Amino acid sequence: MARRFTNKKLVIASHNPGKVREIGELMAPFGVEVVPAGALGLPEPEETGTTFEANAELKALASAKAAKLPALADDSGLVVQALNGDPGIYSARWAGPTKDFAIAMRKVEEALAGKTAQGNHDRRAYFVAALTLAWPDGHTETFRGEVHGALVWPPRGLRGFGYDPMFLADGQSQTFGEMEPDAKHAMSHRARAFKQLVDACFG
Ligand code: IMP
């Protein structure tokens, strides 16, 4: 049995305002007040884990212990089968210091083209989101959501963010960069992880 969330306040262990807003909206129906880690002056720990789950856990625990309140963190990325899982937990880093995802997508495509030249035509990929709810006593509950599909080139669509324009989810004709935001949010890796979290800890 997962531990249930019974507090009034929840720290969001993210310094990304978009994520904080999105999580605040998701938590609103449960009467939870969300507090961004930045507003409490909490530092951002280094993401030294080797899995999405480990990074979500270390971020959530660092905030929960420092704030003495439960904290929620996520870690996500794109896993490309033919690239042995790259960019994976380094998905943000592939965009370089300017956070340019046109560069990151091109790097993925170039690596895939290298595989194609060697006879490997596998373009399957999936997005992963790990979500951890941590308490100040060190207890954690972690959930993982995935959405599977294939990578297209050239990228299509101006919506979404990150690798969305080159990701075509199974059964869809539009990339995540072309889809209506609500349609993406209904099927995304993050939505799937959130549903598990809500069912287990907030339901
Ligand atoms: P982090 O979880 O903030 O460490 O960043 C994960 C990185 O993975 C993001 O910067 C994006 O590049 C990528 N990513 C995660 N989720 C998505 C998504 O839904 N669409 C496109 N890219 C994503």
mmCIF file of C-alpha atoms and ligand atoms in Angstrom:
data_model
loop_
_atom_site.group_PDB
_atom_site.id
_atom_site.type_symbol
_atom_site.label_atom_id
_atom_site.label_comp_id
_atom_site.label_asym_id
_atom_site.label_seq_id
_atom_site.Cartn_x
_atom_site.Cartn_y
_atom_site.Cartn_z
ATOM 1 C CA MET A 1 0.000 0.000 0.000
ATOM 2 C CA ALA A 2 1.321 3.411 -0.936
ATOM 3 C CA ARG A 3 1.543 6.059 1.766
ATOM 4 C CA ARG A 4 -1.245 8.593 1.353
ATOM 5 C CA PHE A 5 -0.692 12.323 1.188
ATOM 6 C CA THR A 6 -2.517 14.015 4.070
ATOM 7 C CA ASN A 7 -0.792 17.404 4.307
ATOM 8 C CA LYS A 8 -2.139 20.742 3.143
ATOM 9 C CA LYS A 9 1.098 21.888 1.500
ATOM 10 C CA LEU A 10 3.241 20.226 -1.137
ATOM 11 C CA VAL A 11 6.640 21.476 -2.257
ATOM 12 C CA ILE A 12 7.301 21.199 -6.002
ATOM 13 C CA ALA A 13 10.978 20.335 -6.322
ATOM 14 C CA SER A 14 11.397 22.101 -9.643
ATOM 15 C CA HIS A 15 12.728 25.486 -10.652
ATOM 16 C CA ASN A 16 10.813 25.353 -13.926
ATOM 17 C CA PRO A 17 7.777 27.699 -13.639
ATOM 18 C CA GLY A 18 5.902 25.779 -16.346
ATOM 19 C CA LYS A 19 6.163 22.534 -14.416
ATOM 20 C CA VAL A 20 5.199 24.192 -11.126
ATOM 21 C CA ARG A 21 2.076 25.673 -12.737
ATOM 22 C CA GLU A 22 1.093 22.392 -14.393
ATOM 23 C CA ILE A 23 1.496 20.437 -11.148
ATOM 24 C CA GLY A 24 -0.412 23.127 -9.219
ATOM 25 C CA GLU A 25 -3.345 22.707 -11.628
ATOM 26 C CA LEU A 26 -3.255 18.940 -11.265
ATOM 27 C CA MET A 27 -3.243 19.175 -7.468
ATOM 28 C CA ALA A 28 -5.940 21.879 -7.181
ATOM 29 C CA PRO A 29 -8.875 19.393 -7.067
ATOM 30 C CA PHE A 30 -7.350 17.783 -3.961
ATOM 31 C CA GLY A 31 -7.204 21.041 -1.997
ATOM 32 C CA VAL A 32 -3.406 20.957 -1.980
ATOM 33 C CA GLU A 33 -1.435 24.182 -1.846
ATOM 34 C CA VAL A 34 1.717 23.877 -3.933
ATOM 35 C CA VAL A 35 4.879 25.754 -3.024
ATOM 36 C CA PRO A 36 7.743 26.014 -5.527
ATOM 37 C CA ALA A 37 11.146 24.959 -4.178
ATOM 38 C CA GLY A 38 12.566 28.249 -5.471
ATOM 39 C CA ALA A 39 10.172 30.273 -3.299
ATOM 40 C CA LEU A 40 11.584 28.506 -0.216
ATOM 41 C CA GLY A 41 15.152 29.154 -1.337
ATOM 42 C CA LEU A 42 15.818 25.418 -1.665
ATOM 43 C CA PRO A 43 18.893 24.539 -3.727
ATOM 44 C CA GLU A 44 18.679 22.360 -6.839
ATOM 45 C CA PRO A 45 20.635 19.156 -6.201
ATOM 46 C CA GLU A 46 22.873 17.729 -8.900
ATOM 47 C CA GLU A 47 21.172 14.982 -10.901
ATOM 48 C CA THR A 48 23.727 12.256 -10.249
ATOM 49 C CA GLY A 49 21.383 9.264 -10.603
ATOM 50 C CA THR A 50 21.702 6.781 -13.449
ATOM 51 C CA THR A 51 17.936 6.285 -13.899
ATOM 52 C CA PHE A 52 14.922 8.592 -14.226
ATOM 53 C CA GLU A 53 13.604 7.183 -10.944
ATOM 54 C CA ALA A 54 16.867 7.796 -9.067
ATOM 55 C CA ASN A 55 16.964 11.424 -10.223
ATOM 56 C CA ALA A 56 13.310 12.048 -9.331
ATOM 57 C CA GLU A 57 13.943 10.501 -5.894
ATOM 58 C CA LEU A 58 17.054 12.501 -5.124
ATOM 59 C CA LYS A 59 15.368 15.770 -6.130
ATOM 60 C CA ALA A 60 12.197 15.048 -4.122
ATOM 61 C CA LEU A 61 14.127 13.899 -1.020
ATOM 62 C CA ALA A 62 16.453 16.896 -1.034
ATOM 63 C CA SER A 63 13.472 19.284 -1.036
ATOM 64 C CA ALA A 64 11.390 17.297 1.468
ATOM 65 C CA LYS A 65 14.224 17.159 3.999
ATOM 66 C CA ALA A 66 15.248 20.803 3.566
ATOM 67 C CA ALA A 67 11.663 22.134 3.706
ATOM 68 C CA LYS A 68 10.416 19.608 6.308
ATOM 69 C CA LEU A 69 7.366 19.160 4.075
ATOM 70 C CA PRO A 70 6.383 16.499 1.520
ATOM 71 C CA ALA A 71 7.848 17.268 -1.898
ATOM 72 C CA LEU A 72 7.160 16.152 -5.461
ATOM 73 C CA ALA A 73 9.783 15.929 -8.208
ATOM 74 C CA ASP A 74 9.836 14.589 -11.736
ATOM 75 C CA ASP A 75 12.479 13.522 -14.186
ATOM 76 C CA SER A 76 11.793 12.813 -17.816
ATOM 77 C CA GLY A 77 13.364 12.258 -21.183
ATOM 78 C CA LEU A 78 13.402 10.538 -24.544
ATOM 79 C CA VAL A 79 14.725 6.970 -24.856
ATOM 80 C CA VAL A 80 15.778 5.886 -28.370
ATOM 81 C CA GLN A 81 16.006 2.146 -28.846
ATOM 82 C CA ALA A 82 18.663 2.061 -31.595
ATOM 83 C CA LEU A 83 20.844 4.475 -29.593
ATOM 84 C CA ASN A 84 20.982 2.161 -26.583
ATOM 85 C CA GLY A 85 18.612 4.437 -24.681
ATOM 86 C CA ASP A 86 20.234 7.789 -25.479
ATOM 87 C CA PRO A 87 19.612 10.669 -24.895
ATOM 88 C CA GLY A 88 17.665 9.218 -21.928
ATOM 89 C CA ILE A 89 18.443 10.917 -18.623
ATOM 90 C CA TYR A 90 20.641 13.358 -20.577
ATOM 91 C CA SER A 91 17.756 14.571 -22.792
ATOM 92 C CA ALA A 92 17.964 18.164 -21.548
ATOM 93 C CA ARG A 93 21.776 18.217 -21.864
ATOM 94 C CA TRP A 94 21.716 17.215 -25.552
ATOM 95 C CA ALA A 95 20.233 20.663 -26.227
ATOM 96 C CA GLY A 96 23.478 22.302 -25.080
ATOM 97 C CA PRO A 97 23.949 25.464 -23.038
ATOM 98 C CA THR A 98 21.519 27.446 -25.199
ATOM 99 C CA LYS A 99 18.790 24.804 -24.604
ATOM 100 C CA ASP A 100 18.182 24.607 -28.313
ATOM 101 C CA PHE A 101 16.105 21.535 -29.101
ATOM 102 C CA ALA A 102 16.527 21.986 -32.843
ATOM 103 C CA ILE A 103 20.165 21.066 -32.107
ATOM 104 C CA ALA A 104 19.178 18.181 -29.828
ATOM 105 C CA MET A 105 16.762 16.743 -32.416
ATOM 106 C CA ARG A 106 19.403 17.033 -35.121
ATOM 107 C CA LYS A 107 21.908 15.163 -32.920
ATOM 108 C CA VAL A 108 19.398 12.360 -32.445
ATOM 109 C CA GLU A 109 18.701 12.245 -36.192
ATOM 110 C CA GLU A 110 22.420 12.194 -37.042
ATOM 111 C CA ALA A 111 23.034 9.348 -34.610
ATOM 112 C CA LEU A 112 20.094 7.447 -36.120
ATOM 113 C CA ALA A 113 21.374 8.109 -39.657
ATOM 114 C CA GLY A 114 24.674 6.551 -38.565
ATOM 115 C CA LYS A 115 22.774 3.428 -37.459
ATOM 116 C CA THR A 116 20.811 3.383 -40.737
ATOM 117 C CA ALA A 117 24.080 3.438 -42.663
ATOM 118 C CA GLN A 118 25.059 0.301 -40.723
ATOM 119 C CA GLY A 119 21.770 -1.367 -41.665
ATOM 120 C CA ASN A 120 19.812 -0.663 -38.462
ATOM 121 C CA HIS A 121 16.525 0.997 -39.482
ATOM 122 C CA ASP A 122 14.936 0.908 -36.022
ATOM 123 C CA ARG A 123 13.384 4.345 -35.274
ATOM 124 C CA ARG A 124 11.380 3.362 -32.210
ATOM 125 C CA ALA A 125 11.532 5.612 -29.154
ATOM 126 C CA TYR A 126 9.573 6.394 -26.012
ATOM 127 C CA PHE A 127 9.199 9.225 -23.542
ATOM 128 C CA VAL A 128 9.554 8.414 -19.853
ATOM 129 C CA ALA A 129 8.442 10.403 -16.818
ATOM 130 C CA ALA A 130 9.326 9.364 -13.268
ATOM 131 C CA LEU A 131 7.501 11.112 -10.439
ATOM 132 C CA THR A 132 8.500 10.874 -6.790
ATOM 133 C CA LEU A 133 6.571 12.032 -3.761
ATOM 134 C CA ALA A 134 8.966 12.182 -0.785
ATOM 135 C CA TRP A 135 8.349 12.859 2.902
ATOM 136 C CA PRO A 136 10.799 14.473 5.362
ATOM 137 C CA ASP A 137 11.264 11.099 7.141
ATOM 138 C CA GLY A 138 12.807 9.700 3.949
ATOM 139 C CA HIS A 139 9.791 7.693 2.733
ATOM 140 C CA THR A 140 9.244 7.871 -1.045
ATOM 141 C CA GLU A 141 6.592 6.757 -3.512
ATOM 142 C CA THR A 142 7.747 6.668 -7.154
ATOM 143 C CA PHE A 143 5.710 6.193 -10.339
ATOM 144 C CA ARG A 144 6.732 5.802 -13.986
ATOM 145 C CA GLY A 145 4.772 6.650 -17.126
ATOM 146 C CA GLU A 146 5.784 5.901 -20.720
ATOM 147 C CA VAL A 147 4.432 6.717 -24.176
ATOM 148 C CA HIS A 148 5.805 4.695 -27.069
ATOM 149 C CA GLY A 149 6.215 5.654 -30.711
ATOM 150 C CA ALA A 150 8.704 6.365 -33.485
ATOM 151 C CA LEU A 151 10.888 9.267 -34.570
ATOM 152 C CA VAL A 152 10.177 11.158 -37.814
ATOM 153 C CA TRP A 153 12.414 13.460 -39.837
ATOM 154 C CA PRO A 154 12.108 16.345 -40.551
ATOM 155 C CA PRO A 155 10.451 17.519 -37.326
ATOM 156 C CA ARG A 156 6.765 18.504 -37.674
ATOM 157 C CA GLY A 157 4.753 21.068 -35.739
ATOM 158 C CA LEU A 158 5.416 24.082 -33.566
ATOM 159 C CA ARG A 159 3.543 23.040 -30.434
ATOM 160 C CA GLY A 160 4.837 21.347 -27.318
ATOM 161 C CA PHE A 161 8.516 21.519 -26.394
ATOM 162 C CA GLY A 162 11.730 19.546 -26.419
ATOM 163 C CA TYR A 163 11.680 16.560 -28.787
ATOM 164 C CA ASP A 164 7.904 16.802 -29.463
ATOM 165 C CA PRO A 165 8.157 17.699 -33.195
ATOM 166 C CA MET A 166 9.997 14.460 -34.044
ATOM 167 C CA PHE A 167 7.909 12.111 -31.873
ATOM 168 C CA LEU A 168 4.979 10.235 -33.405
ATOM 169 C CA ALA A 169 3.104 8.225 -30.783
ATOM 170 C CA ASP A 170 1.826 4.786 -31.797
ATOM 171 C CA GLY A 171 -1.540 4.994 -33.573
ATOM 172 C CA GLN A 172 -1.310 8.784 -34.173
ATOM 173 C CA SER A 173 -0.936 10.648 -37.466
ATOM 174 C CA GLN A 174 0.293 13.871 -35.847
ATOM 175 C CA THR A 175 3.546 14.354 -33.948
ATOM 176 C CA PHE A 176 3.438 15.684 -30.370
ATOM 177 C CA GLY A 177 4.528 18.983 -31.943
ATOM 178 C CA GLU A 178 1.395 19.052 -34.152
ATOM 179 C CA MET A 179 -1.204 17.715 -31.690
ATOM 180 C CA GLU A 180 -3.602 19.882 -29.707
ATOM 181 C CA PRO A 181 -2.027 20.328 -26.255
ATOM 182 C CA ASP A 182 -5.018 18.653 -24.563
ATOM 183 C CA ALA A 183 -4.645 15.605 -26.803
ATOM 184 C CA LYS A 184 -0.952 15.293 -25.932
ATOM 185 C CA HIS A 185 -1.634 15.822 -22.230
ATOM 186 C CA ALA A 186 -4.272 13.080 -22.242
ATOM 187 C CA MET A 187 -1.797 10.456 -23.419
ATOM 188 C CA SER A 188 1.643 11.668 -22.352
ATOM 189 C CA HIS A 189 4.195 9.859 -20.197
ATOM 190 C CA ARG A 190 3.743 12.609 -17.572
ATOM 191 C CA ALA A 191 -0.055 12.186 -17.538
ATOM 192 C CA ARG A 192 0.355 8.426 -17.091
ATOM 193 C CA ALA A 193 2.763 8.844 -14.164
ATOM 194 C CA PHE A 194 0.471 11.471 -12.601
ATOM 195 C CA LYS A 195 -2.559 9.223 -12.841
ATOM 196 C CA GLN A 196 -0.734 6.513 -10.920
ATOM 197 C CA LEU A 197 0.433 9.010 -8.292
ATOM 198 C CA VAL A 198 -3.049 10.457 -7.817
ATOM 199 C CA ASP A 199 -4.695 7.019 -7.635
ATOM 200 C CA ALA A 200 -2.138 5.746 -5.113
ATOM 201 C CA CYS A 201 -1.550 8.767 -2.863
ATOM 202 C CA PHE A 202 -4.355 11.316 -3.400
ATOM 203 C CA GLY A 203 -7.408 9.340 -4.469
HETATM 204 P P1 IMP B 1 13.937 17.266 -17.032
HETATM 205 O O1 IMP B 1 12.921 16.212 -16.707
HETATM 206 O O2 IMP B 1 13.467 18.633 -16.665
HETATM 207 O O3 IMP B 1 15.286 16.901 -16.522
HETATM 208 O O4 IMP B 1 14.098 17.378 -18.617
HETATM 209 C C1 IMP B 1 13.827 16.338 -19.460
HETATM 210 C C2 IMP B 1 14.047 16.699 -20.915
HETATM 211 O O5 IMP B 1 13.442 15.636 -21.646
HETATM 212 C C3 IMP B 1 13.350 17.952 -21.371
HETATM 213 O O6 IMP B 1 14.216 19.048 -21.392
HETATM 214 C C4 IMP B 1 12.921 17.578 -22.790
HETATM 215 O O7 IMP B 1 13.957 17.790 -23.669
HETATM 216 C C5 IMP B 1 12.716 16.111 -22.749
HETATM 217 N N1 IMP B 1 11.291 15.837 -22.575
HETATM 218 C C6 IMP B 1 10.663 15.407 -21.458
HETATM 219 N N2 IMP B 1 9.348 15.328 -21.649
HETATM 220 C C7 IMP B 1 9.137 15.726 -22.921
HETATM 221 C C8 IMP B 1 7.947 15.887 -23.706
HETATM 222 O O8 IMP B 1 6.804 15.675 -23.281
HETATM 223 N N3 IMP B 1 8.140 16.329 -24.945
HETATM 224 C C9 IMP B 1 9.347 16.602 -25.473
HETATM 225 N N4 IMP B 1 10.468 16.494 -24.789
HETATM 226 C C10 IMP B 1 10.367 16.048 -23.521
#
